[in-house]
mmCIF file of C-alpha atoms and ligand atoms in Angstrom:
data_model
loop_
_atom_site.group_PDB
_atom_site.id
_atom_site.type_symbol
_atom_site.label_atom_id
_atom_site.label_comp_id
_atom_site.label_asym_id
_atom_site.label_seq_id
_atom_site.Cartn_x
_atom_site.Cartn_y
_atom_site.Cartn_z
ATOM 1 C CA MET A 1 -0.039 0.127 -0.046
ATOM 2 C CA GLN A 2 1.226 3.439 -0.952
ATOM 3 C CA THR A 3 1.938 5.789 2.120
ATOM 4 C CA ASP A 4 2.958 9.440 2.293
ATOM 5 C CA PHE A 5 4.235 10.091 5.703
ATOM 6 C CA THR A 6 6.429 13.137 6.224
ATOM 7 C CA PRO A 7 10.104 12.778 7.135
ATOM 8 C CA GLU A 8 9.092 14.285 10.589
ATOM 9 C CA GLN A 9 6.265 11.717 11.051
ATOM 10 C CA LEU A 10 8.726 8.898 10.196
ATOM 11 C CA GLY A 11 10.949 10.298 13.045
ATOM 12 C CA ASP A 12 8.351 9.052 15.257
ATOM 13 C CA ASN A 13 8.817 5.254 16.265
ATOM 14 C CA GLN A 14 5.254 4.530 16.159
ATOM 15 C CA LEU A 15 4.513 6.146 12.992
ATOM 16 C CA ASN A 16 7.465 4.575 11.374
ATOM 17 C CA ARG A 17 6.354 1.135 12.491
ATOM 18 C CA ALA A 18 2.798 1.803 11.236
ATOM 19 C CA ASN A 19 4.245 2.840 7.927
ATOM 20 C CA GLU A 20 6.238 -0.324 7.502
ATOM 21 C CA ILE A 21 3.087 -2.448 8.192
ATOM 22 C CA LEU A 22 0.900 -0.364 5.804
ATOM 23 C CA ARG A 23 3.459 -0.722 3.178
ATOM 24 C CA SER A 24 3.342 -4.575 3.568
ATOM 25 C CA CYS A 25 -0.300 -4.598 2.613
ATOM 26 C CA VAL A 26 -0.974 -5.352 -0.874
ATOM 27 C CA HIS A 27 -4.756 -4.734 -0.655
ATOM 28 C CA CYS A 28 -5.623 -8.378 -2.069
ATOM 29 C CA GLY A 29 -8.650 -8.658 0.182
ATOM 30 C CA PHE A 30 -8.131 -12.224 1.173
ATOM 31 C CA CYS A 31 -8.491 -11.112 4.762
ATOM 32 C CA ASN A 32 -11.948 -9.996 4.341
ATOM 33 C CA ALA A 33 -13.012 -13.856 3.726
ATOM 34 C CA THR A 34 -12.293 -14.716 7.479
ATOM 35 C CA CYS A 35 -13.115 -11.410 9.138
ATOM 36 C CA PRO A 36 -16.332 -11.913 11.469
ATOM 37 C CA THR A 37 -17.307 -8.430 11.248
ATOM 38 C CA TYR A 38 -17.234 -8.272 7.461
ATOM 39 C CA GLN A 39 -19.267 -11.493 7.267
ATOM 40 C CA VAL A 40 -22.250 -9.790 9.363
ATOM 41 C CA THR A 41 -22.322 -6.429 7.770
ATOM 42 C CA GLY A 42 -20.767 -6.992 4.502
ATOM 43 C CA ASP A 43 -19.292 -3.497 4.610
ATOM 44 C CA GLU A 44 -15.680 -3.161 3.275
ATOM 45 C CA LEU A 45 -14.973 -0.632 6.052
ATOM 46 C CA ASP A 46 -15.941 -3.400 8.622
ATOM 47 C CA GLY A 47 -13.172 -5.749 7.116
ATOM 48 C CA PRO A 48 -9.411 -5.545 7.560
ATOM 49 C CA ARG A 49 -8.663 -4.082 4.339
ATOM 50 C CA GLY A 50 -11.077 -1.140 4.687
ATOM 51 C CA ARG A 51 -9.861 -0.605 8.127
ATOM 52 C CA ILE A 52 -6.235 -0.488 6.978
ATOM 53 C CA TYR A 53 -7.196 2.297 4.652
ATOM 54 C CA LEU A 54 -8.859 4.172 7.542
ATOM 55 C CA MET A 55 -5.900 3.869 9.727
ATOM 56 C CA ARG A 56 -3.498 5.087 7.070
ATOM 57 C CA ASP A 57 -5.634 8.217 6.396
ATOM 58 C CA LEU A 58 -6.183 8.607 10.319
ATOM 59 C CA LEU A 59 -2.352 8.288 11.090
ATOM 60 C CA GLN A 60 -1.234 10.092 7.921
ATOM 61 C CA SER A 61 -3.193 13.240 7.980
ATOM 62 C CA GLY A 62 -5.801 12.686 10.665
ATOM 63 C CA ASP A 63 -8.573 12.292 8.071
ATOM 64 C CA ASN A 64 -11.741 10.481 8.737
ATOM 65 C CA GLU A 65 -11.446 10.231 12.283
ATOM 66 C CA GLU A 66 -15.104 9.816 13.218
ATOM 67 C CA ARG A 67 -15.351 6.795 10.517
ATOM 68 C CA ALA A 68 -12.064 5.221 11.765
ATOM 69 C CA THR A 69 -13.348 5.468 15.233
ATOM 70 C CA GLN A 70 -16.638 3.657 14.372
ATOM 71 C CA HIS A 71 -15.055 1.077 12.285
ATOM 72 C CA LEU A 72 -12.146 0.499 14.385
ATOM 73 C CA ASP A 73 -14.300 0.177 17.582
ATOM 74 C CA ARG A 74 -16.314 -2.671 15.680
ATOM 75 C CA CYS A 75 -12.958 -4.393 14.968
ATOM 76 C CA LEU A 76 -12.704 -7.242 17.649
ATOM 77 C CA THR A 77 -8.742 -7.472 17.266
ATOM 78 C CA CYS A 78 -9.524 -11.164 16.824
ATOM 79 C CA ARG A 79 -6.330 -11.174 14.419
ATOM 80 C CA ALA A 80 -8.229 -13.850 12.187
ATOM 81 C CA CYS A 81 -7.043 -11.643 9.252
ATOM 82 C CA GLU A 82 -3.340 -12.114 10.438
ATOM 83 C CA THR A 83 -3.579 -15.772 10.140
ATOM 84 C CA THR A 84 -5.210 -15.449 6.612
ATOM 85 C CA CYS A 85 -3.007 -12.655 5.186
ATOM 86 C CA PRO A 86 -0.459 -13.847 2.650
ATOM 87 C CA SER A 87 1.701 -11.033 2.914
ATOM 88 C CA GLY A 88 2.168 -11.242 6.742
ATOM 89 C CA VAL A 89 0.435 -7.864 7.492
ATOM 90 C CA GLN A 90 0.673 -7.193 11.416
ATOM 91 C CA TYR A 91 -2.957 -5.929 11.634
ATOM 92 C CA GLY A 92 -3.078 -6.192 15.427
ATOM 93 C CA GLU A 93 0.033 -3.926 16.030
ATOM 94 C CA LEU A 94 -1.277 -1.295 13.433
ATOM 95 C CA ALA A 95 -4.799 -1.422 15.255
ATOM 96 C CA GLU A 96 -2.846 -0.753 18.575
ATOM 97 C CA ILE A 97 -1.104 2.071 17.028
ATOM 98 C CA ALA A 98 -4.292 3.613 15.668
ATOM 99 C CA ARG A 99 -6.222 3.045 18.853
ATOM 100 C CA ASN A 100 -3.610 4.711 20.717
ATOM 101 C CA THR A 101 -3.885 7.713 18.775
ATOM 102 C CA LEU A 102 -7.667 7.696 19.152
ATOM 103 C CA GLY A 103 -7.638 6.659 22.952
ATOM 104 C CA GLU A 104 -7.595 9.903 24.555
ATOM 105 C CA ARG A 105 -10.284 11.504 22.320
ATOM 106 C CA ARG A 106 -13.278 9.449 23.745
ATOM 107 C CA LYS A 107 -16.176 11.485 24.949
ATOM 108 C CA GLY A 108 -19.713 10.933 25.981
ATOM 109 C CA TYR A 109 -21.436 7.559 27.132
ATOM 110 C CA THR A 110 -19.141 5.417 25.358
ATOM 111 C CA GLY A 111 -15.989 7.174 26.701
ATOM 112 C CA TRP A 112 -17.712 7.135 30.424
ATOM 113 C CA VAL A 113 -17.954 3.312 30.103
ATOM 114 C CA ARG A 114 -14.531 2.890 28.830
ATOM 115 C CA ASP A 115 -13.227 4.682 31.550
ATOM 116 C CA LEU A 116 -15.229 2.821 34.131
ATOM 117 C CA LEU A 117 -14.063 -0.485 32.704
ATOM 118 C CA ALA A 118 -10.373 0.672 32.504
ATOM 119 C CA TRP A 119 -10.580 1.790 36.249
ATOM 120 C CA MET A 120 -12.453 -1.312 37.486
ATOM 121 C CA VAL A 121 -11.440 -4.397 35.477
ATOM 122 C CA PRO A 122 -7.577 -4.726 35.533
ATOM 123 C CA GLU A 123 -7.522 -4.302 39.511
ATOM 124 C CA ALA A 124 -8.547 -7.740 40.784
ATOM 125 C CA GLY A 125 -9.563 -6.437 44.189
ATOM 126 C CA ARG A 126 -11.516 -3.391 42.886
ATOM 127 C CA LEU A 127 -13.203 -5.740 40.581
ATOM 128 C CA ARG A 128 -14.009 -8.154 43.267
ATOM 129 C CA ARG A 129 -15.708 -5.324 45.203
ATOM 130 C CA MET A 130 -17.369 -3.958 42.290
ATOM 131 C CA ALA A 131 -18.803 -7.437 41.298
ATOM 132 C CA ARG A 132 -20.347 -7.867 44.688
ATOM 133 C CA LEU A 133 -21.934 -4.421 44.354
ATOM 134 C CA GLY A 134 -23.074 -5.286 40.929
ATOM 135 C CA ARG A 135 -25.053 -8.068 42.413
ATOM 136 C CA TRP A 136 -27.246 -6.004 44.273
ATOM 137 C CA PHE A 137 -27.714 -3.219 41.489
ATOM 138 C CA ARG A 138 -27.647 -5.174 38.672
ATOM 139 C CA TRP A 139 -31.438 -4.423 37.953
ATOM 140 C CA MET A 140 -30.595 -0.831 37.486
ATOM 141 C CA MET A 141 -27.739 -1.397 35.103
ATOM 142 C CA PRO A 142 -27.793 -1.060 31.412
ATOM 143 C CA ALA A 143 -28.163 -4.636 29.811
ATOM 144 C CA PRO A 144 -24.642 -4.939 28.400
ATOM 145 C CA LEU A 145 -23.226 -3.969 31.858
ATOM 146 C CA ALA A 146 -25.597 -6.280 33.800
ATOM 147 C CA ALA A 147 -24.621 -9.200 31.653
ATOM 148 C CA GLN A 148 -20.966 -8.795 32.971
ATOM 149 C CA VAL A 149 -21.706 -9.203 36.676
ATOM 150 C CA PRO A 150 -20.271 -12.739 37.436
ATOM 151 C CA LYS A 151 -22.246 -15.671 39.005
ATOM 152 C CA ARG A 152 -19.606 -16.481 41.426
ATOM 153 C CA ILE A 153 -16.705 -14.260 42.709
ATOM 154 C CA GLY A 154 -13.294 -15.789 43.386
ATOM 155 C CA ARG A 155 -9.694 -15.141 44.406
ATOM 156 C CA GLY A 156 -6.421 -15.966 42.949
ATOM 157 C CA VAL A 157 -4.279 -18.989 43.860
ATOM 158 C CA SER A 158 -1.284 -18.873 46.422
ATOM 159 C CA ASN A 159 2.053 -20.836 46.063
ATOM 160 C CA ARG A 160 1.217 -24.576 46.190
ATOM 161 C CA GLY A 161 3.521 -27.580 46.401
ATOM 162 C CA GLU A 162 7.128 -28.036 47.406
ATOM 163 C CA HIS A 163 8.925 -29.711 44.406
ATOM 164 C CA GLU A 164 11.993 -29.275 42.727
ATOM 165 C CA ARG A 165 10.211 -28.464 39.500
ATOM 166 C CA CYS A 166 8.055 -25.451 39.463
ATOM 167 C CA VAL A 167 6.312 -22.810 37.217
ATOM 168 C CA VAL A 168 5.395 -19.314 37.900
ATOM 169 C CA LEU A 169 1.559 -18.859 37.317
ATOM 170 C CA LEU A 170 -0.072 -15.477 36.508
ATOM 171 C CA ASN A 171 -3.374 -15.193 38.496
ATOM 172 C CA GLY A 172 -4.626 -12.525 35.933
ATOM 173 C CA CYS A 173 -7.211 -9.951 36.859
ATOM 174 C CA ALA A 174 -10.607 -10.991 35.490
ATOM 175 C CA GLN A 175 -9.638 -14.507 35.614
ATOM 176 C CA GLN A 176 -9.262 -14.874 39.342
ATOM 177 C CA VAL A 177 -12.369 -13.016 39.896
ATOM 178 C CA VAL A 178 -14.694 -14.703 37.409
ATOM 179 C CA THR A 179 -13.361 -18.116 36.693
ATOM 180 C CA PRO A 180 -11.050 -19.066 39.739
ATOM 181 C CA GLN A 181 -11.581 -22.690 39.632
ATOM 182 C CA THR A 182 -9.353 -22.710 36.515
ATOM 183 C CA ASN A 183 -6.190 -21.832 38.240
ATOM 184 C CA VAL A 184 -7.132 -23.706 41.320
ATOM 185 C CA HIS A 185 -7.382 -26.851 39.298
ATOM 186 C CA LEU A 186 -4.259 -26.186 37.456
ATOM 187 C CA ALA A 187 -2.202 -25.693 40.873
ATOM 188 C CA GLU A 188 -3.762 -28.973 42.213
ATOM 189 C CA LEU A 189 -2.995 -30.872 39.027
ATOM 190 C CA LEU A 190 0.640 -29.661 38.862
ATOM 191 C CA ASP A 191 1.094 -30.399 42.636
ATOM 192 C CA GLN A 192 -0.285 -34.090 42.133
ATOM 193 C CA HIS A 193 2.226 -34.494 39.355
ATOM 194 C CA GLY A 194 5.188 -33.024 41.208
ATOM 195 C CA ILE A 195 5.457 -29.507 40.089
ATOM 196 C CA ALA A 196 5.138 -26.536 42.398
ATOM 197 C CA THR A 197 3.308 -23.371 41.548
ATOM 198 C CA VAL A 198 4.542 -20.130 42.414
ATOM 199 C CA VAL A 199 2.839 -16.857 42.172
ATOM 200 C CA ALA A 200 3.998 -13.334 42.547
ATOM 201 C CA ALA A 201 2.179 -11.478 45.148
ATOM 202 C CA GLU A 202 2.651 -8.030 43.497
ATOM 203 C CA GLU A 203 1.427 -9.225 39.914
ATOM 204 C CA THR A 204 -0.971 -6.970 38.314
ATOM 205 C CA CYS A 205 -3.194 -7.214 34.917
ATOM 206 C CA CYS A 206 -0.945 -8.211 32.155
ATOM 207 C CA GLY A 207 -1.582 -4.960 30.269
ATOM 208 C CA GLY A 208 -3.820 -6.435 27.508
ATOM 209 C CA PHE A 209 -7.049 -4.705 28.872
ATOM 210 C CA ASP A 210 -5.451 -1.414 28.617
ATOM 211 C CA LEU A 211 -3.987 -1.972 25.201
ATOM 212 C CA HIS A 212 -7.295 -3.022 24.063
ATOM 213 C CA LEU A 213 -8.776 0.324 25.126
ATOM 214 C CA GLY A 214 -5.893 2.363 23.523
ATOM 215 C CA ASP A 215 -4.180 3.238 26.708
ATOM 216 C CA GLU A 216 -0.596 2.254 25.949
ATOM 217 C CA GLN A 217 0.996 4.382 28.763
ATOM 218 C CA LYS A 218 -1.158 2.679 31.394
ATOM 219 C CA ALA A 219 -0.341 -0.691 29.798
ATOM 220 C CA LEU A 220 3.516 -0.263 30.012
ATOM 221 C CA GLU A 221 3.072 0.973 33.643
ATOM 222 C CA ARG A 222 1.480 -2.413 34.508
ATOM 223 C CA ILE A 223 3.931 -4.368 32.294
ATOM 224 C CA ARG A 224 6.882 -2.656 33.984
ATOM 225 C CA ARG A 225 5.199 -3.622 37.386
ATOM 226 C CA ASN A 226 4.829 -7.342 36.324
ATOM 227 C CA VAL A 227 8.475 -7.480 35.061
ATOM 228 C CA ASP A 228 9.617 -6.241 38.390
ATOM 229 C CA ALA A 229 7.365 -8.815 40.211
ATOM 230 C CA LEU A 230 8.060 -11.868 37.967
ATOM 231 C CA LEU A 231 11.731 -11.544 37.253
ATOM 232 C CA PRO A 232 13.033 -12.656 40.878
ATOM 233 C CA LEU A 233 10.924 -15.818 40.363
ATOM 234 C CA VAL A 234 11.827 -16.932 36.971
ATOM 235 C CA GLY A 235 15.352 -18.430 37.689
ATOM 236 C CA ARG A 236 14.597 -21.919 38.635
ATOM 237 C CA ALA A 237 11.157 -21.818 36.990
ATOM 238 C CA GLU A 238 10.431 -24.123 33.827
ATOM 239 C CA ALA A 239 7.978 -21.531 32.576
ATOM 240 C CA ILE A 240 5.685 -18.610 33.309
ATOM 241 C CA VAL A 241 2.288 -19.915 32.394
ATOM 242 C CA SER A 242 -1.216 -18.396 32.230
ATOM 243 C CA THR A 243 -4.404 -20.174 31.826
ATOM 244 C CA ALA A 244 -5.977 -17.175 30.177
ATOM 245 C CA SER A 245 -4.758 -17.109 26.455
ATOM 246 C CA GLY A 246 -5.671 -13.275 26.376
ATOM 247 C CA CYS A 247 -3.134 -12.731 29.063
ATOM 248 C CA GLY A 248 -0.647 -15.115 27.627
ATOM 249 C CA VAL A 249 -0.587 -13.391 24.214
ATOM 250 C CA THR A 250 0.178 -10.129 25.920
ATOM 251 C CA LEU A 251 2.879 -11.700 28.246
ATOM 252 C CA LYS A 252 4.705 -13.067 25.150
ATOM 253 C CA ASP A 253 4.504 -9.534 23.629
ATOM 254 C CA TYR A 254 6.351 -7.759 26.597
ATOM 255 C CA GLY A 255 9.682 -7.892 24.824
ATOM 256 C CA ARG A 256 8.163 -5.983 21.788
ATOM 257 C CA LEU A 257 6.087 -3.609 23.923
ATOM 258 C CA LEU A 258 9.121 -2.390 26.080
ATOM 259 C CA ALA A 259 11.859 -2.604 23.384
ATOM 260 C CA ASP A 260 12.384 1.151 23.369
ATOM 261 C CA ASP A 261 12.782 1.365 27.104
ATOM 262 C CA PRO A 262 16.524 1.252 28.067
ATOM 263 C CA THR A 263 15.758 0.152 31.637
ATOM 264 C CA TYR A 264 13.370 -2.519 30.907
ATOM 265 C CA ALA A 265 13.952 -3.791 27.324
ATOM 266 C CA ARG A 266 16.205 -6.660 28.304
ATOM 267 C CA ARG A 267 14.197 -7.711 31.341
ATOM 268 C CA ALA A 268 10.936 -7.600 29.585
ATOM 269 C CA ALA A 269 12.449 -9.809 26.771
ATOM 270 C CA ARG A 270 13.645 -12.261 29.480
ATOM 271 C CA ILE A 271 10.104 -12.704 30.898
ATOM 272 C CA ALA A 272 8.500 -12.943 27.272
ATOM 273 C CA ALA A 273 10.926 -15.636 26.358
ATOM 274 C CA LYS A 274 9.985 -17.573 29.474
ATOM 275 C CA VAL A 275 6.242 -17.484 28.848
ATOM 276 C CA LYS A 276 4.334 -20.608 27.564
ATOM 277 C CA ASP A 277 0.625 -21.113 27.161
ATOM 278 C CA VAL A 278 -0.231 -23.839 29.508
ATOM 279 C CA SER A 279 -0.920 -26.262 26.549
ATOM 280 C CA GLU A 280 2.673 -25.657 25.286
ATOM 281 C CA TYR A 281 4.048 -26.190 28.873
ATOM 282 C CA LEU A 282 1.899 -29.503 29.595
ATOM 283 C CA ASP A 283 2.808 -30.818 26.111
ATOM 284 C CA GLN A 284 6.520 -30.753 26.894
ATOM 285 C CA ALA A 285 6.384 -31.420 30.693
ATOM 286 C CA ASP A 286 6.143 -35.119 30.230
ATOM 287 C CA LEU A 287 3.361 -35.853 32.837
ATOM 288 C CA ASN A 288 1.075 -38.630 32.977
ATOM 289 C CA LEU A 289 -2.088 -36.775 32.511
ATOM 290 C CA GLU A 290 -5.458 -38.466 32.357
ATOM 291 C CA ALA A 291 -9.066 -37.392 31.351
ATOM 292 C CA SER A 292 -10.915 -36.240 34.323
ATOM 293 C CA GLN A 293 -14.507 -36.574 32.630
ATOM 294 C CA ALA A 294 -13.646 -39.532 30.382
ATOM 295 C CA GLY A 295 -16.458 -40.369 27.885
ATOM 296 C CA LYS A 296 -17.710 -36.849 27.614
ATOM 297 C CA ARG A 297 -18.245 -35.310 23.985
ATOM 298 C CA ILE A 298 -16.430 -31.895 23.843
ATOM 299 C CA ALA A 299 -16.974 -28.931 21.583
ATOM 300 C CA TRP A 300 -13.635 -27.068 21.613
ATOM 301 C CA HIS A 301 -13.533 -23.220 20.936
ATOM 302 C CA ALA A 302 -10.066 -22.131 20.636
ATOM 303 C CA PRO A 303 -10.085 -18.342 21.688
ATOM 304 C CA CYS A 304 -8.563 -15.919 19.089
ATOM 305 C CA THR A 305 -5.786 -14.993 21.510
ATOM 306 C CA LEU A 306 -4.826 -18.639 21.289
ATOM 307 C CA GLN A 307 -5.209 -19.487 17.656
ATOM 308 C CA HIS A 308 -4.580 -16.242 15.947
ATOM 309 C CA GLY A 309 -2.644 -14.236 18.665
ATOM 310 C CA GLN A 310 -0.464 -17.020 19.839
ATOM 311 C CA GLN A 311 -0.684 -19.075 16.520
ATOM 312 C CA LEU A 312 -1.433 -22.269 18.596
ATOM 313 C CA PRO A 313 -4.495 -23.512 16.694
ATOM 314 C CA ASP A 314 -4.282 -27.156 17.417
ATOM 315 C CA GLY A 315 -2.288 -27.795 20.634
ATOM 316 C CA VAL A 316 -5.259 -28.139 23.020
ATOM 317 C CA ALA A 317 -7.324 -30.227 20.694
ATOM 318 C CA SER A 318 -4.687 -32.650 20.118
ATOM 319 C CA LEU A 319 -3.921 -33.018 23.966
ATOM 320 C CA LEU A 320 -7.590 -33.593 24.717
ATOM 321 C CA ARG A 321 -7.801 -36.236 21.887
ATOM 322 C CA GLY A 322 -4.568 -37.898 23.220
ATOM 323 C CA LEU A 323 -6.441 -38.348 26.371
ATOM 324 C CA GLY A 324 -9.308 -40.069 24.866
ATOM 325 C CA TYR A 325 -11.901 -37.273 24.512
ATOM 326 C CA GLU A 326 -14.256 -37.199 21.348
ATOM 327 C CA LEU A 327 -14.079 -33.622 20.054
ATOM 328 C CA VAL A 328 -17.166 -32.967 17.963
ATOM 329 C CA SER A 329 -16.869 -31.101 14.934
ATOM 330 C CA VAL A 330 -17.334 -27.320 15.010
ATOM 331 C CA SER A 331 -17.868 -25.296 11.647
ATOM 332 C CA ASP A 332 -15.983 -21.779 11.165
ATOM 333 C CA ALA A 333 -13.693 -22.534 14.195
ATOM 334 C CA HIS A 334 -11.631 -19.666 13.247
ATOM 335 C CA LEU A 335 -14.443 -16.975 14.035
ATOM 336 C CA CYS A 336 -14.419 -15.087 17.191
ATOM 337 C CA CYS A 337 -17.162 -15.577 19.758
ATOM 338 C CA GLY A 338 -17.762 -11.949 20.103
ATOM 339 C CA ALA A 339 -16.245 -11.641 23.838
ATOM 340 C CA ALA A 340 -13.031 -9.868 22.798
ATOM 341 C CA GLY A 341 -12.254 -8.013 26.269
ATOM 342 C CA THR A 342 -14.618 -5.141 26.417
ATOM 343 C CA TYR A 343 -16.298 -5.630 23.019
ATOM 344 C CA ALA A 344 -19.338 -7.423 24.707
ATOM 345 C CA VAL A 345 -20.221 -4.190 26.621
ATOM 346 C CA LEU A 346 -19.100 -1.656 24.159
ATOM 347 C CA GLN A 347 -20.401 -3.254 20.990
ATOM 348 C CA HIS A 348 -23.319 -5.246 22.419
ATOM 349 C CA ASP A 349 -25.355 -5.973 19.465
ATOM 350 C CA MET A 350 -22.305 -7.280 17.156
ATOM 351 C CA SER A 351 -21.231 -9.268 20.124
ATOM 352 C CA GLN A 352 -24.486 -10.907 20.600
ATOM 353 C CA THR A 353 -24.898 -11.729 16.904
ATOM 354 C CA LEU A 354 -21.344 -13.380 17.106
ATOM 355 C CA ARG A 355 -22.073 -15.335 20.083
ATOM 356 C CA THR A 356 -25.251 -16.774 18.773
ATOM 357 C CA ARG A 357 -23.726 -17.833 15.562
ATOM 358 C CA LYS A 358 -20.763 -19.357 17.505
ATOM 359 C CA LEU A 359 -23.047 -21.178 19.930
ATOM 360 C CA ASP A 360 -25.024 -22.584 16.928
ATOM 361 C CA ALA A 361 -21.627 -24.106 15.545
ATOM 362 C CA LEU A 362 -20.537 -25.330 18.937
ATOM 363 C CA THR A 363 -23.683 -27.153 19.808
ATOM 364 C CA ALA A 364 -24.803 -28.416 16.264
ATOM 365 C CA ASP A 365 -23.328 -31.921 17.285
ATOM 366 C CA SER A 366 -24.944 -31.997 20.664
ATOM 367 C CA PRO A 367 -21.726 -32.097 22.841
ATOM 368 C CA ASP A 368 -21.756 -32.613 26.561
ATOM 369 C CA LEU A 369 -19.377 -29.693 27.360
ATOM 370 C CA ILE A 370 -18.011 -26.632 25.744
ATOM 371 C CA ALA A 371 -14.380 -25.999 26.484
ATOM 372 C CA SER A 372 -12.477 -23.051 25.941
ATOM 373 C CA ALA A 373 -9.197 -21.224 27.226
ATOM 374 C CA ASN A 374 -10.025 -17.701 28.074
ATOM 375 C CA VAL A 375 -11.966 -16.280 30.855
ATOM 376 C CA GLY A 376 -13.844 -13.871 28.721
ATOM 377 C CA CYS A 377 -14.813 -16.566 25.992
ATOM 378 C CA GLN A 378 -15.913 -18.836 28.817
ATOM 379 C CA ALA A 379 -18.087 -16.316 30.816
ATOM 380 C CA HIS A 380 -19.471 -14.865 27.397
ATOM 381 C CA LEU A 381 -20.622 -18.210 26.099
ATOM 382 C CA ALA A 382 -21.878 -19.603 29.379
ATOM 383 C CA GLU A 383 -24.305 -16.728 29.559
ATOM 384 C CA ALA A 384 -26.317 -17.864 26.810
ATOM 385 C CA THR A 385 -26.397 -21.729 26.683
ATOM 386 C CA ARG A 386 -27.304 -24.593 28.785
ATOM 387 C CA VAL A 387 -24.471 -26.626 27.738
ATOM 388 C CA PRO A 388 -21.809 -26.337 30.660
ATOM 389 C CA VAL A 389 -18.714 -24.233 29.408
ATOM 390 C CA VAL A 390 -15.452 -25.128 31.280
ATOM 391 C CA HIS A 391 -11.879 -24.302 30.747
ATOM 392 C CA TRP A 392 -10.025 -27.105 29.053
ATOM 393 C CA ILE A 393 -7.557 -27.541 32.177
ATOM 394 C CA GLU A 394 -10.627 -28.829 34.056
ATOM 395 C CA LEU A 395 -10.767 -31.907 31.908
ATOM 396 C CA LEU A 396 -7.380 -33.207 32.929
ATOM 397 C CA LYS A 397 -6.448 -35.021 36.213
HETATM 398 S S1 SF4 B 1 -4.926 -10.185 3.156
HETATM 399 FE FE1 SF4 B 1 -3.061 -9.116 3.823
HETATM 400 S S2 SF4 B 1 -2.228 -7.983 1.965
HETATM 401 FE FE2 SF4 B 1 -4.293 -8.679 1.639
HETATM 402 S S3 SF4 B 1 -5.607 -6.782 1.886
HETATM 403 FE FE3 SF4 B 1 -5.608 -8.136 3.814
HETATM 404 S S4 SF4 B 1 -3.953 -7.358 4.959
HETATM 405 FE FE4 SF4 B 1 -3.509 -6.577 3.127
HETATM 406 S S1 SF4 B 2 -8.746 -8.258 13.822
HETATM 407 FE FE1 SF4 B 2 -10.866 -9.521 13.342
HETATM 408 S S2 SF4 B 2 -12.498 -8.136 13.514
HETATM 409 FE FE2 SF4 B 2 -10.577 -7.064 13.178
HETATM 410 S S3 SF4 B 2 -10.199 -6.732 10.921
HETATM 411 FE FE3 SF4 B 2 -9.049 -8.465 11.605
HETATM 412 S S4 SF4 B 2 -10.290 -10.268 11.399
HETATM 413 FE FE4 SF4 B 2 -12.002 -8.356 11.324
#
């Protein structure tokens, strides 16, 4: 794609990077075929190629800010387009730069809801308190917010087990409140198999939430805090793991995100190099795992942050099959379920449409359980189906 940034603009690291990404796009449009929002609206500007044009105009000359905001807000950042793109266009990184440009200009109701979510969700203690309040006041909340009040409210795990082998586990923010059983189950499982779990008391949100909302500075603050908290623990750990693929994809990106920070660049890269999705870790850990719910038929939903973000489309499915589970066939498995961080609140209608389509695909072959790998997908899907939705870790013993 042709671009026309000025030399002054190209002196800015972010615009320079945006220019590189934009120029790698040959506007072939293959990516539109796998974009969930393009499939729903059929509007070129709700597909990756159209959004890339909008981002170019926005970053280059500030043009079409309103249209860019509207269509970028409707983008899930699912990164299915990256998986499809034959030219290797780093759409997610480009969207991050564009959102960062738009981030501070939000006003009105949407701006207020974004500020509320940014204040509440990444702080687990605050989220827990607000979730308790939310139970009392759910009746008076707008439907998109009321739907987010969790049914149970939990806490993160502490250090568990005393073994020579150990992993560092990130509790996460929303995950420890909304689906606490996932990490409890993982810590027990590892303990039974002779691996200790260590957690960093000072950990905070991975930074993914703020990045999603276009607040890079806040995200980088959190990332530096996590680097400081995790670094003293990684020495003897076999890996840093997260059971939320949304956190995992951000943790793996710490090196890139802090590459320009002279104090933190090397430390962040060291953390990122140690991060593994829990499926990658278990695949290499040489444990005698068994199925905890043998005989159940499973519909597997790979979160976008796992299959597109981390490019791990098949690991969990083959692990579950290896334990004897039958995985039912699911059509359009590359498509997002509509959870996507804050998307279910901020783009409620599109989110519901995508969830209905996803649940139709997941339940078409009458599974006993739906399994996923991210707190957001789990909670979002569970709210609209009678089929139990679990984290796949809970299927192991
Ligand atoms: S598939 Fe890649 S190169 Fe083609 S339009 Fe989409 S982003 Fe650009
Ligand atoms: S990230 Fe997802 S929703 Fe956004 S343009 Fe790419 S495929 Fe479409």
